[in-house]
GROMACS .gro file of C-alpha atoms in nm:
model
  325
    1UNK     CA    1  -1.479  14.705   4.675
    2UNK     CA    2  -1.720  14.485   4.868
    3UNK     CA    3  -1.488  14.514   5.169
    4UNK     CA    4  -1.500  14.894   5.141
    5UNK     CA    5  -1.879  14.888   5.122
    6UNK     CA    6  -1.882  14.681   5.442
    7UNK     CA    7  -1.686  14.935   5.651
    8UNK     CA    8  -1.836  15.020   5.989
    9UNK     CA    9  -1.722  15.382   5.939
   10UNK     CA   10  -1.933  15.505   5.648
   11UNK     CA   11  -1.816  15.869   5.640
   12UNK     CA   12  -1.577  15.847   5.347
   13UNK     CA   13  -1.538  15.919   4.977
   14UNK     CA   14  -1.381  15.653   4.757
   15UNK     CA   15  -1.192  15.694   4.432
   16UNK     CA   16  -1.157  15.386   4.214
   17UNK     CA   17  -0.863  15.443   3.981
   18UNK     CA   18  -0.868  15.234   3.664
   19UNK     CA   19  -0.519  15.237   3.513
   20UNK     CA   20  -0.620  15.147   3.159
   21UNK     CA   21  -0.751  14.797   3.233
   22UNK     CA   22  -0.855  14.587   2.933
   23UNK     CA   23  -1.010  14.289   3.113
   24UNK     CA   24  -1.356  14.435   3.176
   25UNK     CA   25  -1.294  14.453   3.550
   26UNK     CA   26  -1.495  14.774   3.591
   27UNK     CA   27  -1.805  14.585   3.481
   28UNK     CA   28  -1.760  14.342   3.771
   29UNK     CA   29  -1.794  14.609   4.041
   30UNK     CA   30  -2.082  14.574   4.290
   31UNK     CA   31  -2.354  14.837   4.296
   32UNK     CA   32  -2.202  15.158   4.431
   33UNK     CA   33  -2.355  15.468   4.590
   34UNK     CA   34  -2.264  15.835   4.552
   35UNK     CA   35  -1.960  15.803   4.783
   36UNK     CA   36  -1.776  15.628   4.500
   37UNK     CA   37  -1.616  15.788   4.195
   38UNK     CA   38  -1.452  15.600   3.911
   39UNK     CA   39  -1.146  15.764   3.760
   40UNK     CA   40  -1.063  15.604   3.425
   41UNK     CA   41  -0.704  15.696   3.337
   42UNK     CA   42  -0.714  15.543   2.990
   43UNK     CA   43  -0.357  15.416   3.028
   44UNK     CA   44  -0.134  15.265   3.294
   45UNK     CA   45   0.009  15.567   3.476
   46UNK     CA   46   0.164  15.349   3.746
   47UNK     CA   47   0.077  15.308   4.112
   48UNK     CA   48   0.238  15.637   4.215
   49UNK     CA   49   0.072  15.870   3.964
   50UNK     CA   50  -0.270  15.707   3.993
   51UNK     CA   51  -0.282  15.753   4.369
   52UNK     CA   52  -0.162  16.112   4.332
   53UNK     CA   53  -0.446  16.192   4.092
   54UNK     CA   54  -0.701  16.066   4.345
   55UNK     CA   55  -0.531  16.246   4.635
   56UNK     CA   56  -0.552  16.575   4.447
   57UNK     CA   57  -0.931  16.534   4.414
   58UNK     CA   58  -0.994  16.408   4.766
   59UNK     CA   59  -1.145  16.634   5.032
   60UNK     CA   60  -1.100  16.422   5.346
   61UNK     CA   61  -0.849  16.494   5.619
   62UNK     CA   62  -0.687  16.153   5.570
   63UNK     CA   63  -0.611  15.940   5.267
   64UNK     CA   64  -0.657  15.565   5.296
   65UNK     CA   65  -0.498  15.359   5.018
   66UNK     CA   66  -0.613  15.006   4.943
   67UNK     CA   67  -0.455  14.793   4.673
   68UNK     CA   68  -0.682  14.612   4.424
   69UNK     CA   69  -0.544  14.283   4.560
   70UNK     CA   70  -0.619  14.376   4.922
   71UNK     CA   71  -0.934  14.330   5.129
   72UNK     CA   72  -1.012  14.549   5.429
   73UNK     CA   73  -1.154  14.408   5.751
   74UNK     CA   74  -1.487  14.577   5.844
   75UNK     CA   75  -1.337  14.819   6.101
   76UNK     CA   76  -1.023  14.901   5.898
   77UNK     CA   77  -1.109  15.268   5.843
   78UNK     CA   78  -1.227  15.314   6.201
   79UNK     CA   79  -0.912  15.163   6.349
   80UNK     CA   80  -0.680  15.339   6.106
   81UNK     CA   81  -0.825  15.679   6.193
   82UNK     CA   82  -0.810  15.599   6.565
   83UNK     CA   83  -0.436  15.532   6.531
   84UNK     CA   84  -0.379  15.882   6.389
   85UNK     CA   85  -0.437  16.017   6.741
   86UNK     CA   86  -0.178  15.800   6.917
   87UNK     CA   87   0.136  16.014   6.872
   88UNK     CA   88   0.201  16.383   6.807
   89UNK     CA   89   0.326  16.447   6.456
   90UNK     CA   90   0.162  16.139   6.307
   91UNK     CA   91   0.126  16.171   5.929
   92UNK     CA   92   0.136  15.799   5.840
   93UNK     CA   93  -0.047  15.492   5.968
   94UNK     CA   94   0.029  15.138   5.855
   95UNK     CA   95  -0.209  14.843   5.846
   96UNK     CA   96  -0.149  14.495   5.982
   97UNK     CA   97  -0.141  14.280   5.669
   98UNK     CA   98  -0.228  13.911   5.654
   99UNK     CA   99  -0.161  13.677   5.363
  100UNK     CA  100  -0.501  13.648   5.195
  101UNK     CA  101  -0.431  13.295   5.073
  102UNK     CA  102  -0.244  13.183   5.387
  103UNK     CA  103  -0.423  13.353   5.680
  104UNK     CA  104  -0.193  13.199   5.941
  105UNK     CA  105   0.092  13.414   5.806
  106UNK     CA  106   0.152  13.787   5.822
  107UNK     CA  107   0.201  13.965   5.491
  108UNK     CA  108   0.352  14.269   5.660
  109UNK     CA  109   0.381  14.474   5.979
  110UNK     CA  110   0.498  14.803   5.828
  111UNK     CA  111   0.801  14.905   5.623
  112UNK     CA  112   1.144  14.926   5.784
  113UNK     CA  113   1.462  15.084   5.647
  114UNK     CA  114   1.825  14.981   5.698
  115UNK     CA  115   2.087  15.254   5.721
  116UNK     CA  116   2.271  15.104   5.422
  117UNK     CA  117   1.973  15.163   5.193
  118UNK     CA  118   1.763  14.847   5.214
  119UNK     CA  119   1.392  14.844   5.288
  120UNK     CA  120   1.187  14.544   5.391
  121UNK     CA  121   0.833  14.461   5.491
  122UNK     CA  122   0.858  14.362   5.855
  123UNK     CA  123   0.693  14.035   5.951
  124UNK     CA  124   0.650  13.913   5.593
  125UNK     CA  125   0.565  13.540   5.603
  126UNK     CA  126   0.606  13.528   5.982
  127UNK     CA  127   0.349  13.312   6.166
  128UNK     CA  128   0.057  13.514   6.300
  129UNK     CA  129   0.112  13.604   6.666
  130UNK     CA  130  -0.013  13.870   6.910
  131UNK     CA  131   0.121  14.218   6.825
  132UNK     CA  132   0.098  14.570   6.965
  133UNK     CA  133   0.062  14.908   6.800
  134UNK     CA  134   0.410  15.060   6.763
  135UNK     CA  135   0.616  15.287   6.540
  136UNK     CA  136   0.747  15.178   6.200
  137UNK     CA  137   0.965  15.362   5.951
  138UNK     CA  138   0.665  15.391   5.718
  139UNK     CA  139   0.349  15.214   5.603
  140UNK     CA  140   0.323  14.964   5.320
  141UNK     CA  141   0.128  15.129   5.038
  142UNK     CA  142  -0.109  14.830   5.007
  143UNK     CA  143  -0.305  14.964   5.303
  144UNK     CA  144  -0.159  15.299   5.407
  145UNK     CA  145  -0.309  15.606   5.573
  146UNK     CA  146  -0.159  15.950   5.509
  147UNK     CA  147  -0.246  16.295   5.637
  148UNK     CA  148  -0.371  16.448   5.312
  149UNK     CA  149  -0.232  16.796   5.377
  150UNK     CA  150   0.116  16.656   5.439
  151UNK     CA  151   0.094  16.413   5.146
  152UNK     CA  152   0.017  16.698   4.905
  153UNK     CA  153   0.263  16.941   5.060
  154UNK     CA  154   0.547  16.693   5.008
  155UNK     CA  155   0.442  16.614   4.651
  156UNK     CA  156   0.282  16.276   4.717
  157UNK     CA  157   0.436  15.969   4.562
  158UNK     CA  158   0.727  16.028   4.327
  159UNK     CA  159   0.573  15.948   3.988
  160UNK     CA  160   0.912  15.874   3.833
  161UNK     CA  161   0.919  15.558   4.047
  162UNK     CA  162   0.608  15.428   3.862
  163UNK     CA  163   0.564  15.152   4.122
  164UNK     CA  164   0.761  14.982   4.400
  165UNK     CA  165   0.946  15.164   4.677
  166UNK     CA  166   0.742  15.480   4.626
  167UNK     CA  167   0.594  15.425   4.972
  168UNK     CA  168   0.942  15.396   5.127
  169UNK     CA  169   1.057  15.710   4.946
  170UNK     CA  170   0.755  15.904   5.073
  171UNK     CA  171   0.803  15.771   5.427
  172UNK     CA  172   1.168  15.884   5.416
  173UNK     CA  173   1.063  16.233   5.304
  174UNK     CA  174   0.799  16.252   5.576
  175UNK     CA  175   1.059  16.142   5.830
  176UNK     CA  176   1.294  16.415   5.711
  177UNK     CA  177   1.010  16.665   5.753
  178UNK     CA  178   0.969  16.555   6.115
  179UNK     CA  179   0.662  16.330   6.094
  180UNK     CA  180   0.616  15.981   6.238
  181UNK     CA  181   0.441  15.657   6.142
  182UNK     CA  182   0.212  15.458   6.370
  183UNK     CA  183   0.187  15.089   6.277
  184UNK     CA  184  -0.161  14.989   6.390
  185UNK     CA  185  -0.223  14.642   6.530
  186UNK     CA  186  -0.598  14.684   6.482
  187UNK     CA  187  -0.632  14.826   6.127
  188UNK     CA  188  -0.625  14.498   5.936
  189UNK     CA  189  -0.628  14.394   5.572
  190UNK     CA  190  -0.580  14.069   5.383
  191UNK     CA  191  -0.338  14.105   5.092
  192UNK     CA  192  -0.253  13.887   4.793
  193UNK     CA  193   0.115  13.985   4.796
  194UNK     CA  194   0.237  14.085   4.446
  195UNK     CA  195  -0.100  13.982   4.310
  196UNK     CA  196  -0.089  14.242   4.032
  197UNK     CA  197   0.268  14.257   3.900
  198UNK     CA  198   0.360  13.899   3.973
  199UNK     CA  199   0.597  13.781   4.245
  200UNK     CA  200   0.962  13.818   4.139
  201UNK     CA  201   0.878  13.910   3.779
  202UNK     CA  202   1.146  14.095   3.579
  203UNK     CA  203   0.924  14.404   3.601
  204UNK     CA  204   0.903  14.382   3.981
  205UNK     CA  205   1.274  14.309   4.028
  206UNK     CA  206   1.392  14.591   3.800
  207UNK     CA  207   1.167  14.860   3.950
  208UNK     CA  208   1.232  14.743   4.304
  209UNK     CA  209   1.611  14.755   4.261
  210UNK     CA  210   1.627  15.084   4.069
  211UNK     CA  211   1.387  15.261   4.303
  212UNK     CA  212   1.570  15.131   4.610
  213UNK     CA  213   1.893  15.299   4.490
  214UNK     CA  214   1.705  15.613   4.391
  215UNK     CA  215   1.552  15.633   4.740
  216UNK     CA  216   1.896  15.623   4.903
  217UNK     CA  217   2.055  15.893   4.687
  218UNK     CA  218   1.747  16.112   4.678
  219UNK     CA  219   1.689  16.125   5.054
  220UNK     CA  220   2.009  16.054   5.246
  221UNK     CA  221   2.111  16.381   5.416
  222UNK     CA  222   2.444  16.513   5.290
  223UNK     CA  223   2.616  16.486   5.632
  224UNK     CA  224   2.541  16.112   5.636
  225UNK     CA  225   2.673  16.029   5.290
  226UNK     CA  226   3.040  15.989   5.398
  227UNK     CA  227   2.921  15.741   5.661
  228UNK     CA  228   2.672  15.544   5.449
  229UNK     CA  229   2.781  15.563   5.082
  230UNK     CA  230   3.050  15.292   5.086
  231UNK     CA  231   2.830  15.048   5.283
  232UNK     CA  232   2.545  15.120   5.040
  233UNK     CA  233   2.763  15.042   4.737
  234UNK     CA  234   2.888  14.725   4.906
  235UNK     CA  235   2.532  14.618   4.983
  236UNK     CA  236   2.427  14.673   4.620
  237UNK     CA  237   2.723  14.468   4.495
  238UNK     CA  238   2.643  14.187   4.739
  239UNK     CA  239   2.282  14.179   4.618
  240UNK     CA  240   2.400  14.179   4.258
  241UNK     CA  241   2.620  13.878   4.333
  242UNK     CA  242   2.331  13.706   4.509
  243UNK     CA  243   2.111  13.761   4.202
  244UNK     CA  244   2.373  13.591   3.983
  245UNK     CA  245   2.315  13.258   4.156
  246UNK     CA  246   1.935  13.282   4.138
  247UNK     CA  247   1.767  13.176   3.818
  248UNK     CA  248   1.647  13.469   3.607
  249UNK     CA  249   1.736  13.739   3.859
  250UNK     CA  250   2.071  13.875   3.741
  251UNK     CA  251   1.961  14.065   3.429
  252UNK     CA  252   1.681  14.275   3.586
  253UNK     CA  253   1.891  14.327   3.900
  254UNK     CA  254   2.189  14.450   3.698
  255UNK     CA  255   1.968  14.684   3.490
  256UNK     CA  256   1.801  14.818   3.802
  257UNK     CA  257   2.134  14.873   3.979
  258UNK     CA  258   2.286  15.046   3.675
  259UNK     CA  259   1.989  15.277   3.624
  260UNK     CA  260   1.970  15.345   3.997
  261UNK     CA  261   2.331  15.465   4.012
  262UNK     CA  262   2.361  15.636   3.675
  263UNK     CA  263   2.020  15.797   3.623
  264UNK     CA  264   1.812  16.020   3.845
  265UNK     CA  265   1.432  16.035   3.866
  266UNK     CA  266   1.268  16.326   3.691
  267UNK     CA  267   1.085  16.398   4.011
  268UNK     CA  268   0.800  16.637   4.070
  269UNK     CA  269   0.843  16.613   4.447
  270UNK     CA  270   0.993  16.917   4.620
  271UNK     CA  271   1.327  16.905   4.799
  272UNK     CA  272   1.267  16.846   5.169
  273UNK     CA  273   1.428  17.083   5.416
  274UNK     CA  274   1.525  16.851   5.700
  275UNK     CA  275   1.333  16.923   6.021
  276UNK     CA  276   1.454  16.624   6.222
  277UNK     CA  277   1.783  16.590   6.408
  278UNK     CA  278   2.024  16.342   6.253
  279UNK     CA  279   2.039  16.136   6.573
  280UNK     CA  280   1.660  16.102   6.572
  281UNK     CA  281   1.660  16.004   6.205
  282UNK     CA  282   1.933  15.746   6.265
  283UNK     CA  283   1.737  15.597   6.555
  284UNK     CA  284   1.461  15.501   6.308
  285UNK     CA  285   1.699  15.305   6.084
  286UNK     CA  286   1.781  14.940   6.121
  287UNK     CA  287   2.153  14.870   6.171
  288UNK     CA  288   2.162  14.493   6.220
  289UNK     CA  289   2.169  14.315   5.879
  290UNK     CA  290   2.010  14.012   6.041
  291UNK     CA  291   1.688  14.207   6.079
  292UNK     CA  292   1.674  14.252   5.701
  293UNK     CA  293   1.729  13.882   5.639
  294UNK     CA  294   1.473  13.778   5.901
  295UNK     CA  295   1.234  14.064   5.814
  296UNK     CA  296   1.226  14.166   6.178
  297UNK     CA  297   1.073  14.475   6.336
  298UNK     CA  298   1.322  14.753   6.419
  299UNK     CA  299   1.137  14.925   6.704
  300UNK     CA  300   0.935  14.661   6.887
  301UNK     CA  301   0.836  14.874   7.187
  302UNK     CA  302   0.458  14.931   7.185
  303UNK     CA  303   0.313  15.279   7.205
  304UNK     CA  304   0.214  15.348   7.565
  305UNK     CA  305  -0.154  15.425   7.519
  306UNK     CA  306  -0.212  15.486   7.890
  307UNK     CA  307   0.055  15.758   7.890
  308UNK     CA  308  -0.085  15.900   7.567
  309UNK     CA  309  -0.438  15.924   7.703
  310UNK     CA  310  -0.320  16.098   8.022
  311UNK     CA  311  -0.142  16.361   7.813
  312UNK     CA  312  -0.440  16.439   7.589
  313UNK     CA  313  -0.660  16.740   7.673
  314UNK     CA  314  -1.022  16.658   7.752
  315UNK     CA  315  -1.246  16.737   7.454
  316UNK     CA  316  -1.600  16.862   7.494
  317UNK     CA  317  -1.880  16.823   7.244
  318UNK     CA  318  -1.820  17.185   7.140
  319UNK     CA  319  -1.454  17.139   7.042
  320UNK     CA  320  -1.468  16.775   6.933
  321UNK     CA  321  -1.342  16.760   6.572
  322UNK     CA  322  -1.432  16.487   6.327
  323UNK     CA  323  -1.211  16.363   6.048
  324UNK     CA  324  -1.303  16.201   5.721
  325UNK     CA  325  -1.128  15.967   5.483
   0.00000   0.00000   0.00000
């Protein structure tokens, strides 16, 4: 919260969602002004539902999500909003994430999605190096920006997911609806990766596996299923085998795989009528399995800002519009 108070862009409203904490953490908050509202849920609704409740009450043009184990750099909001202007159809902006406890490593450079149904956080644990603003499949929810109107129109996060992969599912639905994601090089946060649920806990493994399978079956367009279903099943079986030789991983992986294939989320999100051509959707997928293993970027080409600026109409002080988070 101190990092939010230190933002150079002060035109925002902030919702602090307390998901039934019992450790007295609300009492540790710094002194807050009238931009801040505390929403005490009284129970743990999960990451997805809690963010949806805040989004429904928000009045800004853009939503900016910040995990409780993430710390925003002072110009995070300013740079995130600037990135919303880079490409037509932008409804998502991702932050550049650094490992809070190992600042020489990236925590993430946006979420990518393999055609066979695997998602990964690009750049995770890669050494910090110069990067450019580019497109990603979607933003990591630890520090994501969403166009509020689009977020609400598409039903927000799927609350049946509870947590994990809900950001990938939403990015997929936004992609189907024809929107794009800008992965900003300048909107920066420091993130204690898995600082809440615990890295590789049974809870994290189960929800990650189940929700990964749900995302594939929920969003894959029907014409693509004959092409991608068998590879998806093979990928899931390979990951199940891999979990069997890793201590403590097989049981939650098996449960997650079983529930992913044989149950369906009781979703509140509406069915998306696809607005994007299949060839354009496929161009945003990763196809090389080595990129998943190495956590590589799929589309490395930077956004041509010079071309973008030449194509933008000149705005006068009379038609200049301001946006709020």
